[in-house]
Amino acid sequence: MEHYAALIVVAPFITALFAGLFVWIEERLSYPIVLAGLAVSVYSAIQVLIQVMAVGTLQYKFAGWPPPIGIEYRIDLLNAMVLCLVSGIAFLNLIASYRSVQQEISDRTGSYFTVYNLFVTGLLGVTITGDLFNLYVLIEITSLTSYAQIALGDKDRGPLASLNYIFIGVIGASFYLLGVGYLYMYTGSLNMADVAVLIKGSQGSSTVLTAFILCILGIWIKMALFPFHVWLPNAYTYSPVIFSRVVAPLMTKVMVYVMIRLMITVFGYDYIFNTLHLSEAVVWLATLAILAGGVMALAQKNLKKMLTYIIVCEIGYMVGGAWMGNQLGMTGAILHILNDALMTFALFLAVGNMVYRIEKVDITDLKGLFGKMPWTMGGFVLAALSIIGVPPTCGFFSKWYLILGAMEKGAYHFVAALVISSLICAVLFFKVFEICFFESGSHGHEHSSHGPVAIEEAPVSMLIISGLVSLSLIVAGVYSGTIVNTIILPFLK
Amino acid sequence: METIISIKPLLAVLVSLLVIPMLVSSSDKPNVRESWTFMAGIIKFLIVVSMLPVILSGKQIALTLFKIAPGADIAFRVDALGMLFALVASSLYIITSMYSIGYMRGLNEHGQTRFVSFFALAISATIGAAFSANLLTLYLFYEVLSLATYPLVTHHQDANSRISGRKYLIFILGTSIGLVLPAMIYCYHATGTLEFAAGGIFSGQLSKPSATVLLLMFVFGFAKAGIMPVHSWLPAAMVAPTPVSALLHAVAVVKVGAFSIVRVITGIFGVDFLLSFHLGAVVAAIASVTILVSSCIALTQDEFKRRLAYSTIGQLSYIILGVALLSPKGMTGGMLHIAMHAFGKITLFFCAGAIFVATGKKYISQMVGIGKRMPLTMIAFLIGSMSIIGLPPTGGFISKWYLVLGTLEGDQMIMLFVLLSSSLLNAAYFMPIFYKAFFCTKEESMFEDKIEEAPMMCVVPLLITALISFALFFFPQPFLDLAQLAVKGFIGG
């Protein structure tokens, strides 16, 4: 069926509207509707990926209007992969987080699910679209729905975090929009492929240069690249569990995707690396981001917040890899989109399970957790090892490509940053493990009584997904060669 | 060289991995659990042994699991050296499992299921490391082993084990991520392969300074080998229950370190390459210092297991020294020492544990007259220590004999001096223990004149290993043949 491409986005969108409608009729039905929408989306995304792998880039013209006038979806291997990732994670998270929505936002579940699906629609749209202005609109949809969801979180801190995010998010979006304006001024087109053709050969143009800088800056702000990261930690920490579980793995990764799309498809390798010579400076910035993210994570007392700083650090990995200016670096960056999404998802799933049981996740609240929640902790440990970069988890393999890319370019500062951040992450996580392992959760006993601790695990629905995603880190790791050879390298050629 | 594709190496690794769910599910039935452990151990051993004739006939067994990148797959290749190590580790695993039962139940330890499960994981990783076809796979299993050992080292979950665990991680994980990882990726960057090859993988890509740096990064990076100054995790790790110290910190973990260095010397750099740059001497010098210094420190230790730990540090460097001599006899001796030291040292650890179980004594100064109380244990101790010192008729004599021949072969009089003086030091720190155990006056003796050994499950294993140490003097064939075969492969091939 050729309309799979449209279905990916349309299914969650329509079901979001219906779910909203059912809030007045029968609120309990909102959940299955939303879930069904995402299921269709996942299925379509997989179908599209299979198609793209078989026949190459797909073009889908909305309502039959030909580009550059009509809106065009253009799906190649890269966004087919990201689409699967986004819809898959959103779908799994909806199952895994059902119970925690009941616990946290019990008074307005129906409306919440509507917003949730709109958010996912936005992310999917950003990934699938081939139109620069469309991209802006969809980024704004994701952002607006994010603001709403964050504000539903922590009663005291959530609204403020959301407000902060709005201010900075709007600035970022404006930068991007301005950049698109300049491009439109120069080319008269908004279709990515069309723009790419029209700006070819205009290397010296200051309009294109301005457009480029504005667009990239806007996207960097949206993806929270250091030093534009200040909105991210609070926004992700104080949002409800279900939202932090989906936004942490996806939002920044989709923005990295957008950056790579702009670099490769719109402005072109040649322009960025041979005309502007920006590689050096940006790789240094990424190096700083990695180190700063790691050091700030060390200072955190709250587990969730610590993880958000690790995201800041991981963004540095991907930006550095993408701007390395060679194939290995770009391979590492793209592979890391996949791997980082999976491992961040696994981490936040585990943290969500903890929140479900013990509510507060300051690091000192985690005492005795290995005994209390062994399965959750098992998943958490696997995800943490992946972040540290221990083989055979997937985190190791993207690091492998990133370091190779950096060595090829001679960017040894970036290599050092990657190694140091691995070590910092090891310190971070083992600090947590020590508390969970050595300190007894039961109060009143001076010495840890070595008797069996009562197991108080999260609900099975949460555990299964969390366990599966953690195991998938190993699967993604050992099959990383296959992923690189069938998706990433053919895309880069 | 003829290569046979077979699934056996994978099975040997998987057996103890697959048994873990069984162990966990039978956690409330200790006898069932232990029989699972034995079954897995025996099957593993049989699989390893079944490959022995093929290897002895000069062939190799290979299996590629996952394709990661050209020249760096996750793959197994069983050669003579790997076989030698796997044979040692898998046979001693069975004996140690038996000993664990006596020890853990004798002391009524907590968390026994966790203990046996991680033990199984550790031995799985050890066999994986032994059978690795390339540096990437070796690194993978090396890391898995580091992490699987952590909960074993910190088994007691008290303040002391927390500090030791931290030290363990800083040294083991810190060096492997900080030194080995970048060095490994650099090798891949320079040559495009990580496959162990008889003549090394470099052909003119390295200058002498960078080769030196790279070699040192590996030698210190594989900190499990306990080269000074990255040795101090080993004495600290002695807080672990004795079966862990026995199998892991006398055989599996530490030997994986030494084994990895041997692999890098023979398979990555290659003997000829190191000879042409005179780099063997650098490694040999570092190892010699470690041998002498650690033996001197061992003299000063009163805690039995710590003295054994320092002795292990010295003996590990024998392996490194032997291989770094880069002469056929020296390398044979070094590789043979993997086996000979293993059987001797595990006996000594078993003795230390048996004494602790039977009397609660940990310090050598409290063991005056213990021979009257535990004669069997102390006679086994005598045989074990003779093997470590290198006295006939024990297996240790054979490996030291070859090591001495190796120094003569290369005309390395300083190394000869190191070996001989170290043997004297070994005698100086072991013999007084034995002497005081039996030859003391009634007044000096701290024990009653009544034979009271540790539980049978503790005594039988140590008698077996002592007997094997003794028997290896007369029948060193399988190990000697394997070592000679390995050397022929590395030098002749």
PDB file of N, CA and C in Angstrom, chain A residues 80-148:
ATOM      1  N   ALA A  80      13.489   6.733   7.602  1.00  0.00           N
ATOM      2  CA  ALA A  80      12.702   5.518   7.824  1.00  0.00           C
ATOM      3  C   ALA A  80      13.104   4.870   9.143  1.00  0.00           C
ATOM      4  N   MET A  81      14.435   4.855   9.387  1.00  0.00           N
ATOM      5  CA  MET A  81      14.914   4.287  10.645  1.00  0.00           C
ATOM      6  C   MET A  81      14.418   5.102  11.841  1.00  0.00           C
ATOM      7  N   VAL A  82      14.549   6.430  11.736  1.00  0.00           N
ATOM      8  CA  VAL A  82      14.129   7.268  12.860  1.00  0.00           C
ATOM      9  C   VAL A  82      12.621   7.142  13.085  1.00  0.00           C
ATOM     10  N   LEU A  83      11.856   7.011  11.988  1.00  0.00           N
ATOM     11  CA  LEU A  83      10.405   6.862  12.133  1.00  0.00           C
ATOM     12  C   LEU A  83      10.066   5.607  12.940  1.00  0.00           C
ATOM     13  N   CYS A  84      10.730   4.510  12.597  1.00  0.00           N
ATOM     14  CA  CYS A  84      10.487   3.268  13.352  1.00  0.00           C
ATOM     15  C   CYS A  84      10.815   3.473  14.819  1.00  0.00           C
ATOM     16  N   LEU A  85      11.926   4.143  15.028  1.00  0.00           N
ATOM     17  CA  LEU A  85      12.378   4.388  16.390  1.00  0.00           C
ATOM     18  C   LEU A  85      11.349   5.206  17.168  1.00  0.00           C
ATOM     19  N   VAL A  86      10.904   6.311  16.555  1.00  0.00           N
ATOM     20  CA  VAL A  86       9.983   7.211  17.253  1.00  0.00           C
ATOM     21  C   VAL A  86       8.662   6.507  17.530  1.00  0.00           C
ATOM     22  N   SER A  87       8.086   5.908  16.498  1.00  0.00           N
ATOM     23  CA  SER A  87       6.766   5.320  16.716  1.00  0.00           C
ATOM     24  C   SER A  87       6.878   4.128  17.664  1.00  0.00           C
ATOM     25  N   GLY A  88       7.956   3.356  17.522  1.00  0.00           N
ATOM     26  CA  GLY A  88       8.120   2.198  18.394  1.00  0.00           C
ATOM     27  C   GLY A  88       8.242   2.593  19.850  1.00  0.00           C
ATOM     28  N   ILE A  89       9.106   3.562  20.114  1.00  0.00           N
ATOM     29  CA  ILE A  89       9.293   3.970  21.510  1.00  0.00           C
ATOM     30  C   ILE A  89       8.016   4.574  22.063  1.00  0.00           C
ATOM     31  N   ALA A  90       7.347   5.415  21.261  1.00  0.00           N
ATOM     32  CA  ALA A  90       6.111   6.036  21.749  1.00  0.00           C
ATOM     33  C   ALA A  90       5.069   4.963  22.071  1.00  0.00           C
ATOM     34  N   PHE A  91       4.998   3.951  21.234  1.00  0.00           N
ATOM     35  CA  PHE A  91       4.013   2.874  21.435  1.00  0.00           C
ATOM     36  C   PHE A  91       4.338   2.074  22.700  1.00  0.00           C
ATOM     37  N   LEU A  92       5.586   1.634  22.805  1.00  0.00           N
ATOM     38  CA  LEU A  92       5.966   0.833  23.967  1.00  0.00           C
ATOM     39  C   LEU A  92       5.793   1.620  25.261  1.00  0.00           C
ATOM     40  N   ASN A  93       6.149   2.894  25.176  1.00  0.00           N
ATOM     41  CA  ASN A  93       6.042   3.718  26.371  1.00  0.00           C
ATOM     42  C   ASN A  93       4.592   3.848  26.812  1.00  0.00           C
ATOM     43  N   LEU A  94       3.691   3.925  25.845  1.00  0.00           N
ATOM     44  CA  LEU A  94       2.278   4.072  26.198  1.00  0.00           C
ATOM     45  C   LEU A  94       1.805   2.850  26.984  1.00  0.00           C
ATOM     46  N   ILE A  95       2.299   1.682  26.593  1.00  0.00           N
ATOM     47  CA  ILE A  95       1.924   0.481  27.343  1.00  0.00           C
ATOM     48  C   ILE A  95       2.584   0.498  28.717  1.00  0.00           C
ATOM     49  N   ALA A  96       3.879   0.799  28.695  1.00  0.00           N
ATOM     50  CA  ALA A  96       4.633   0.709  29.947  1.00  0.00           C
ATOM     51  C   ALA A  96       4.171   1.742  30.970  1.00  0.00           C
ATOM     52  N   SER A  97       3.695   2.891  30.489  1.00  0.00           N
ATOM     53  CA  SER A  97       3.423   3.969  31.431  1.00  0.00           C
ATOM     54  C   SER A  97       1.956   4.105  31.801  1.00  0.00           C
ATOM     55  N   TYR A  98       1.134   3.178  31.342  1.00  0.00           N
ATOM     56  CA  TYR A  98      -0.305   3.311  31.617  1.00  0.00           C
ATOM     57  C   TYR A  98      -0.564   3.434  33.112  1.00  0.00           C
ATOM     58  N   ARG A  99       0.075   2.536  33.869  1.00  0.00           N
ATOM     59  CA  ARG A  99      -0.163   2.543  35.314  1.00  0.00           C
ATOM     60  C   ARG A  99       0.347   3.819  35.962  1.00  0.00           C
ATOM     61  N   SER A 100       1.444   4.326  35.443  1.00  0.00           N
ATOM     62  CA  SER A 100       1.950   5.516  36.123  1.00  0.00           C
ATOM     63  C   SER A 100       1.146   6.755  35.744  1.00  0.00           C
ATOM     64  N   VAL A 101       0.490   6.733  34.578  1.00  0.00           N
ATOM     65  CA  VAL A 101      -0.437   7.835  34.282  1.00  0.00           C
ATOM     66  C   VAL A 101      -1.606   7.777  35.261  1.00  0.00           C
ATOM     67  N   GLN A 102      -2.109   6.568  35.503  1.00  0.00           N
ATOM     68  CA  GLN A 102      -3.201   6.402  36.474  1.00  0.00           C
ATOM     69  C   GLN A 102      -2.796   6.957  37.834  1.00  0.00           C
ATOM     70  N   GLN A 103      -1.518   6.760  38.147  1.00  0.00           N
ATOM     71  CA  GLN A 103      -1.060   7.190  39.459  1.00  0.00           C
ATOM     72  C   GLN A 103      -0.841   8.696  39.519  1.00  0.00           C
ATOM     73  N   GLU A 104      -0.305   9.267  38.441  1.00  0.00           N
ATOM     74  CA  GLU A 104       0.146  10.664  38.515  1.00  0.00           C
ATOM     75  C   GLU A 104      -0.885  11.669  38.023  1.00  0.00           C
ATOM     76  N   ILE A 105      -1.580  11.321  36.945  1.00  0.00           N
ATOM     77  CA  ILE A 105      -2.498  12.302  36.345  1.00  0.00           C
ATOM     78  C   ILE A 105      -3.886  11.687  36.290  1.00  0.00           C
ATOM     79  N   SER A 106      -4.329  11.115  37.387  1.00  0.00           N
ATOM     80  CA  SER A 106      -5.551  10.318  37.344  1.00  0.00           C
ATOM     81  C   SER A 106      -6.790  11.134  36.976  1.00  0.00           C
ATOM     82  N   ASP A 107      -6.756  12.449  37.248  1.00  0.00           N
ATOM     83  CA  ASP A 107      -7.985  13.209  37.020  1.00  0.00           C
ATOM     84  C   ASP A 107      -8.185  13.588  35.562  1.00  0.00           C
ATOM     85  N   ARG A 108      -7.189  13.456  34.715  1.00  0.00           N
ATOM     86  CA  ARG A 108      -7.419  13.853  33.315  1.00  0.00           C
ATOM     87  C   ARG A 108      -6.652  12.976  32.334  1.00  0.00           C
ATOM     88  N   THR A 109      -6.798  11.690  32.525  1.00  0.00           N
ATOM     89  CA  THR A 109      -6.073  10.767  31.658  1.00  0.00           C
ATOM     90  C   THR A 109      -6.442  10.942  30.194  1.00  0.00           C
ATOM     91  N   GLY A 110      -7.711  11.068  29.915  1.00  0.00           N
ATOM     92  CA  GLY A 110      -8.172  11.154  28.526  1.00  0.00           C
ATOM     93  C   GLY A 110      -7.521  12.311  27.800  1.00  0.00           C
ATOM     94  N   SER A 111      -7.573  13.476  28.400  1.00  0.00           N
ATOM     95  CA  SER A 111      -6.985  14.631  27.723  1.00  0.00           C
ATOM     96  C   SER A 111      -5.482  14.464  27.622  1.00  0.00           C
ATOM     97  N   TYR A 112      -4.912  13.814  28.654  1.00  0.00           N
ATOM     98  CA  TYR A 112      -3.467  13.621  28.574  1.00  0.00           C
ATOM     99  C   TYR A 112      -3.090  12.800  27.356  1.00  0.00           C
ATOM    100  N   PHE A 113      -3.827  11.711  27.148  1.00  0.00           N
ATOM    101  CA  PHE A 113      -3.480  10.842  26.018  1.00  0.00           C
ATOM    102  C   PHE A 113      -3.602  11.583  24.687  1.00  0.00           C
ATOM    103  N   THR A 114      -4.572  12.495  24.614  1.00  0.00           N
ATOM    104  CA  THR A 114      -4.698  13.303  23.399  1.00  0.00           C
ATOM    105  C   THR A 114      -3.420  14.085  23.145  1.00  0.00           C
ATOM    106  N   VAL A 115      -2.974  14.772  24.194  1.00  0.00           N
ATOM    107  CA  VAL A 115      -1.775  15.599  24.030  1.00  0.00           C
ATOM    108  C   VAL A 115      -0.577  14.718  23.692  1.00  0.00           C
ATOM    109  N   TYR A 116      -0.536  13.559  24.347  1.00  0.00           N
ATOM    110  CA  TYR A 116       0.572  12.636  24.108  1.00  0.00           C
ATOM    111  C   TYR A 116       0.662  12.274  22.634  1.00  0.00           C
ATOM    112  N   ASN A 117      -0.487  11.914  22.066  1.00  0.00           N
ATOM    113  CA  ASN A 117      -0.437  11.502  20.664  1.00  0.00           C
ATOM    114  C   ASN A 117      -0.139  12.670  19.732  1.00  0.00           C
ATOM    115  N   LEU A 118      -0.603  13.862  20.117  1.00  0.00           N
ATOM    116  CA  LEU A 118      -0.275  15.026  19.283  1.00  0.00           C
ATOM    117  C   LEU A 118       1.232  15.253  19.291  1.00  0.00           C
ATOM    118  N   PHE A 119       1.821  15.074  20.461  1.00  0.00           N
ATOM    119  CA  PHE A 119       3.271  15.231  20.577  1.00  0.00           C
ATOM    120  C   PHE A 119       3.992  14.244  19.657  1.00  0.00           C
ATOM    121  N   VAL A 120       3.542  12.992  19.721  1.00  0.00           N
ATOM    122  CA  VAL A 120       4.185  11.970  18.882  1.00  0.00           C
ATOM    123  C   VAL A 120       3.965  12.296  17.404  1.00  0.00           C
ATOM    124  N   THR A 121       2.761  12.765  17.080  1.00  0.00           N
ATOM    125  CA  THR A 121       2.493  13.164  15.698  1.00  0.00           C
ATOM    126  C   THR A 121       3.504  14.201  15.242  1.00  0.00           C
ATOM    127  N   GLY A 122       3.744  15.168  16.119  1.00  0.00           N
ATOM    128  CA  GLY A 122       4.704  16.215  15.787  1.00  0.00           C
ATOM    129  C   GLY A 122       6.073  15.627  15.490  1.00  0.00           C
ATOM    130  N   LEU A 123       6.538  14.741  16.385  1.00  0.00           N
ATOM    131  CA  LEU A 123       7.862  14.153  16.190  1.00  0.00           C
ATOM    132  C   LEU A 123       7.939  13.379  14.881  1.00  0.00           C
ATOM    133  N   LEU A 124       6.888  12.598  14.629  1.00  0.00           N
ATOM    134  CA  LEU A 124       6.882  11.801  13.396  1.00  0.00           C
ATOM    135  C   LEU A 124       6.881  12.710  12.178  1.00  0.00           C
ATOM    136  N   GLY A 125       6.087  13.792  12.279  1.00  0.00           N
ATOM    137  CA  GLY A 125       6.002  14.731  11.168  1.00  0.00           C
ATOM    138  C   GLY A 125       7.350  15.375  10.894  1.00  0.00           C
ATOM    139  N   VAL A 126       8.018  15.793  11.968  1.00  0.00           N
ATOM    140  CA  VAL A 126       9.334  16.407  11.804  1.00  0.00           C
ATOM    141  C   VAL A 126      10.257  15.460  11.058  1.00  0.00           C
ATOM    142  N   THR A 127      10.136  14.201  11.394  1.00  0.00           N
ATOM    143  CA  THR A 127      11.046  13.220  10.800  1.00  0.00           C
ATOM    144  C   THR A 127      10.717  12.940   9.341  1.00  0.00           C
ATOM    145  N   ILE A 128       9.450  12.973   9.004  1.00  0.00           N
ATOM    146  CA  ILE A 128       9.053  12.486   7.686  1.00  0.00           C
ATOM    147  C   ILE A 128       9.021  13.584   6.626  1.00  0.00           C
ATOM    148  N   THR A 129       8.889  14.824   7.066  1.00  0.00           N
ATOM    149  CA  THR A 129       8.587  15.859   6.083  1.00  0.00           C
ATOM    150  C   THR A 129       9.795  16.215   5.221  1.00  0.00           C
ATOM    151  N   GLY A 130       9.494  16.656   4.028  1.00  0.00           N
ATOM    152  CA  GLY A 130      10.547  17.086   3.121  1.00  0.00           C
ATOM    153  C   GLY A 130      10.443  18.576   2.858  1.00  0.00           C
ATOM    154  N   ASP A 131       9.779  19.272   3.756  1.00  0.00           N
ATOM    155  CA  ASP A 131       9.481  20.674   3.525  1.00  0.00           C
ATOM    156  C   ASP A 131       9.980  21.493   4.701  1.00  0.00           C
ATOM    157  N   LEU A 132      10.707  22.565   4.425  1.00  0.00           N
ATOM    158  CA  LEU A 132      11.355  23.311   5.495  1.00  0.00           C
ATOM    159  C   LEU A 132      10.368  24.025   6.406  1.00  0.00           C
ATOM    160  N   PHE A 133       9.327  24.581   5.810  1.00  0.00           N
ATOM    161  CA  PHE A 133       8.380  25.329   6.632  1.00  0.00           C
ATOM    162  C   PHE A 133       7.482  24.381   7.415  1.00  0.00           C
ATOM    163  N   ASN A 134       7.085  23.323   6.742  1.00  0.00           N
ATOM    164  CA  ASN A 134       6.344  22.264   7.396  1.00  0.00           C
ATOM    165  C   ASN A 134       7.087  21.787   8.639  1.00  0.00           C
ATOM    166  N   LEU A 135       8.379  21.683   8.483  1.00  0.00           N
ATOM    167  CA  LEU A 135       9.223  21.249   9.584  1.00  0.00           C
ATOM    168  C   LEU A 135       9.079  22.186  10.769  1.00  0.00           C
ATOM    169  N   TYR A 136       9.090  23.474  10.477  1.00  0.00           N
ATOM    170  CA  TYR A 136       8.936  24.461  11.550  1.00  0.00           C
ATOM    171  C   TYR A 136       7.614  24.266  12.282  1.00  0.00           C
ATOM    172  N   VAL A 137       6.547  24.122  11.501  1.00  0.00           N
ATOM    173  CA  VAL A 137       5.227  23.974  12.108  1.00  0.00           C
ATOM    174  C   VAL A 137       5.199  22.754  13.015  1.00  0.00           C
ATOM    175  N   LEU A 138       5.771  21.666  12.510  1.00  0.00           N
ATOM    176  CA  LEU A 138       5.726  20.434  13.279  1.00  0.00           C
ATOM    177  C   LEU A 138       6.605  20.515  14.534  1.00  0.00           C
ATOM    178  N   ILE A 139       7.739  21.204  14.405  1.00  0.00           N
ATOM    179  CA  ILE A 139       8.567  21.403  15.605  1.00  0.00           C
ATOM    180  C   ILE A 139       7.756  22.160  16.645  1.00  0.00           C
ATOM    181  N   GLU A 140       7.009  23.147  16.199  1.00  0.00           N
ATOM    182  CA  GLU A 140       6.212  23.909  17.146  1.00  0.00           C
ATOM    183  C   GLU A 140       5.109  23.048  17.772  1.00  0.00           C
ATOM    184  N   ILE A 141       4.550  22.135  16.989  1.00  0.00           N
ATOM    185  CA  ILE A 141       3.534  21.246  17.564  1.00  0.00           C
ATOM    186  C   ILE A 141       4.152  20.402  18.671  1.00  0.00           C
ATOM    187  N   THR A 142       5.316  19.848  18.385  1.00  0.00           N
ATOM    188  CA  THR A 142       5.982  19.056  19.432  1.00  0.00           C
ATOM    189  C   THR A 142       6.263  19.928  20.642  1.00  0.00           C
ATOM    190  N   SER A 143       6.749  21.148  20.395  1.00  0.00           N
ATOM    191  CA  SER A 143       7.122  21.983  21.531  1.00  0.00           C
ATOM    192  C   SER A 143       5.899  22.364  22.353  1.00  0.00           C
ATOM    193  N   LEU A 144       4.842  22.798  21.685  1.00  0.00           N
ATOM    194  CA  LEU A 144       3.657  23.241  22.423  1.00  0.00           C
ATOM    195  C   LEU A 144       3.090  22.108  23.265  1.00  0.00           C
ATOM    196  N   THR A 145       3.009  20.925  22.662  1.00  0.00           N
ATOM    197  CA  THR A 145       2.486  19.807  23.444  1.00  0.00           C
ATOM    198  C   THR A 145       3.442  19.454  24.588  1.00  0.00           C
ATOM    199  N   SER A 146       4.750  19.652  24.362  1.00  0.00           N
ATOM    200  CA  SER A 146       5.695  19.411  25.456  1.00  0.00           C
ATOM    201  C   SER A 146       5.422  20.344  26.618  1.00  0.00           C
ATOM    202  N   TYR A 147       5.244  21.631  26.308  1.00  0.00           N
ATOM    203  CA  TYR A 147       5.018  22.590  27.388  1.00  0.00           C
ATOM    204  C   TYR A 147       3.853  22.134  28.255  1.00  0.00           C
ATOM    205  N   ALA A 148       2.795  21.719  27.587  1.00  0.00           N
ATOM    206  CA  ALA A 148       1.605  21.305  28.337  1.00  0.00           C
ATOM    207  C   ALA A 148       1.916  20.105  29.225  1.00  0.00           C
TER     208      ALA A 148
END
